[in-house]
CSV table of C-alpha atoms in Angstrom, one decimal:
chain,number,residue,atom,x,y,z
D,1,UNK,CA,130.4,105.1,111.2
D,2,UNK,CA,127.3,103.1,112.6
D,3,UNK,CA,128.3,99.8,111.4
D,4,UNK,CA,128.8,98.8,114.9
D,5,UNK,CA,125.4,99.2,115.9
D,6,UNK,CA,124.3,97.1,113.0
D,7,UNK,CA,126.9,94.4,113.7
D,8,UNK,CA,125.6,94.3,117.5
D,9,UNK,CA,122.3,93.0,116.5
D,10,UNK,CA,123.4,90.8,113.5
D,11,UNK,CA,121.7,92.6,110.8
D,12,UNK,CA,124.8,93.8,108.9
D,13,UNK,CA,124.5,90.7,106.5
D,14,UNK,CA,121.0,91.1,106.2
D,15,UNK,CA,121.2,94.6,104.5
D,16,UNK,CA,121.6,94.9,100.7
D,17,UNK,CA,121.9,97.5,98.2
D,18,UNK,CA,118.7,99.4,96.7
D,19,UNK,CA,118.3,102.0,94.0
D,20,UNK,CA,115.7,104.5,94.7
D,21,UNK,CA,114.0,106.3,91.6
D,22,UNK,CA,112.8,109.6,92.0
D,23,UNK,CA,111.2,112.2,89.3
D,24,UNK,CA,114.5,113.3,88.3
D,25,UNK,CA,117.4,111.1,89.2
D,26,UNK,CA,118.2,108.0,90.9
D,27,UNK,CA,120.2,107.1,94.3
D,28,UNK,CA,121.9,104.4,95.4
D,29,UNK,CA,121.9,103.0,99.1
D,30,UNK,CA,124.5,100.4,100.2
D,31,UNK,CA,122.4,99.3,103.3
D,32,UNK,CA,118.9,98.7,102.7
D,33,UNK,CA,116.3,96.2,103.5
D,34,UNK,CA,112.6,96.1,102.9
D,35,UNK,CA,109.7,95.4,105.5
D,36,UNK,CA,106.7,96.8,104.0
D,37,UNK,CA,108.6,99.8,102.8
D,38,UNK,CA,112.1,100.3,102.2
D,39,UNK,CA,114.3,101.3,105.0
D,40,UNK,CA,117.8,103.1,103.4
D,41,UNK,CA,120.7,104.1,105.4
D,42,UNK,CA,123.3,106.9,104.6
D,43,UNK,CA,126.2,108.2,107.1
D,44,UNK,CA,126.9,111.6,107.3
D,45,UNK,CA,129.4,113.5,109.1
D,46,UNK,CA,128.5,117.5,109.9
D,47,UNK,CA,131.3,117.2,112.3
D,48,UNK,CA,133.2,120.1,110.5
D,49,UNK,CA,135.1,123.0,111.6
D,50,UNK,CA,133.9,125.8,109.3
D,51,UNK,CA,130.2,127.0,109.9
D,52,UNK,CA,130.1,128.1,106.5
D,53,UNK,CA,130.9,124.6,105.2
D,54,UNK,CA,128.5,123.0,107.6
D,55,UNK,CA,125.5,125.2,106.3
D,56,UNK,CA,126.3,124.5,102.6
D,57,UNK,CA,126.3,120.6,103.3
D,58,UNK,CA,123.0,121.0,105.2
D,59,UNK,CA,121.6,122.9,102.5
D,60,UNK,CA,123.0,120.5,99.8
D,61,UNK,CA,121.2,117.5,101.9
D,62,UNK,CA,118.0,119.5,102.1
D,63,UNK,CA,117.5,119.4,98.5
D,64,UNK,CA,118.7,115.6,98.4
D,65,UNK,CA,115.9,115.1,100.9
D,66,UNK,CA,113.5,117.1,98.9
D,67,UNK,CA,114.0,115.0,95.8
D,68,UNK,CA,113.7,111.8,97.7
D,69,UNK,CA,110.1,112.7,98.4
D,70,UNK,CA,109.6,112.5,94.5
D,71,UNK,CA,110.5,108.4,94.9
D,72,UNK,CA,108.0,106.4,93.2
D,73,UNK,CA,107.9,103.9,96.1
D,74,UNK,CA,107.3,104.3,99.9
D,75,UNK,CA,110.4,104.2,101.8
D,76,UNK,CA,112.2,105.4,105.1
D,77,UNK,CA,115.7,106.9,104.6
D,78,UNK,CA,117.9,107.2,107.9
D,79,UNK,CA,120.7,109.8,107.7
D,80,UNK,CA,123.2,108.3,110.1
D,81,UNK,CA,124.7,111.4,111.3
D,82,UNK,CA,127.6,112.9,113.3
D,83,UNK,CA,126.0,116.2,114.5
D,84,UNK,CA,127.7,119.6,114.4
D,85,UNK,CA,129.0,121.1,117.8
D,86,UNK,CA,127.5,124.2,117.5
D,87,UNK,CA,123.9,123.8,119.1
D,88,UNK,CA,122.2,126.4,116.5
D,89,UNK,CA,123.6,124.2,113.6
D,90,UNK,CA,122.5,121.0,115.2
D,91,UNK,CA,118.8,122.5,115.3
D,92,UNK,CA,118.9,123.7,111.6
D,93,UNK,CA,120.0,120.0,110.5
D,94,UNK,CA,117.2,118.5,112.2
D,95,UNK,CA,115.0,121.1,110.8
D,96,UNK,CA,116.1,120.7,107.4
D,97,UNK,CA,116.4,116.9,107.2
D,98,UNK,CA,113.8,115.5,108.9
D,99,UNK,CA,111.0,115.6,106.4
D,100,UNK,CA,108.1,113.2,105.2
D,101,UNK,CA,104.9,113.0,103.3
D,102,UNK,CA,102.4,110.3,103.4
D,103,UNK,CA,104.5,107.5,102.0
D,104,UNK,CA,108.0,108.7,102.7
D,105,UNK,CA,110.1,109.8,105.7
D,106,UNK,CA,113.5,111.0,106.1
D,107,UNK,CA,115.1,110.8,109.6
D,108,UNK,CA,118.1,112.1,111.1
D,109,UNK,CA,119.6,109.9,113.6
D,110,UNK,CA,122.4,111.0,115.9
D,111,UNK,CA,124.8,108.5,117.7
D,112,UNK,CA,122.2,108.8,120.9
D,113,UNK,CA,119.5,107.2,118.8
D,114,UNK,CA,121.8,104.9,116.9
D,115,UNK,CA,121.1,101.7,119.2
D,116,UNK,CA,117.5,102.1,119.2
D,117,UNK,CA,117.3,102.4,115.5
D,118,UNK,CA,119.6,99.2,115.2
D,119,UNK,CA,117.1,97.6,117.4
D,120,UNK,CA,113.8,98.8,115.6
D,121,UNK,CA,115.6,97.5,112.3
D,122,UNK,CA,116.4,94.3,113.7
D,123,UNK,CA,112.9,93.5,114.5
D,124,UNK,CA,111.8,95.0,111.0
D,125,UNK,CA,114.2,92.3,109.4
D,126,UNK,CA,112.9,89.5,111.8
D,127,UNK,CA,109.3,90.2,111.1
D,128,UNK,CA,110.1,90.2,107.2
D,129,UNK,CA,111.6,86.7,107.4
């Protein structure tokens, strides 16, 4: 859903697959790049009709995000998201899925921020090469 932003800055072809190992599992990211730390991208949509389903999905991804904090390497994970229409649920999404520690960071990126993040990534990719 956010590929257009990566295409705009010519970075889609520079992204690669990467597997993150955690204490109890491992997760594959289709779109990643390394510039000191791994930058990994995952698309998510919370534009669902049923509020209970949205809450369930937020809490499920909260568990995923917290597991990523046990990764054995520094990383930044960007959850490229379509936010729910309900402002209360959008706020819950941000509270639950924006977390970090000293070496790992998980960010929720909405459509309003997508262009800026793609530009930031372009600069990171160019610095690495």
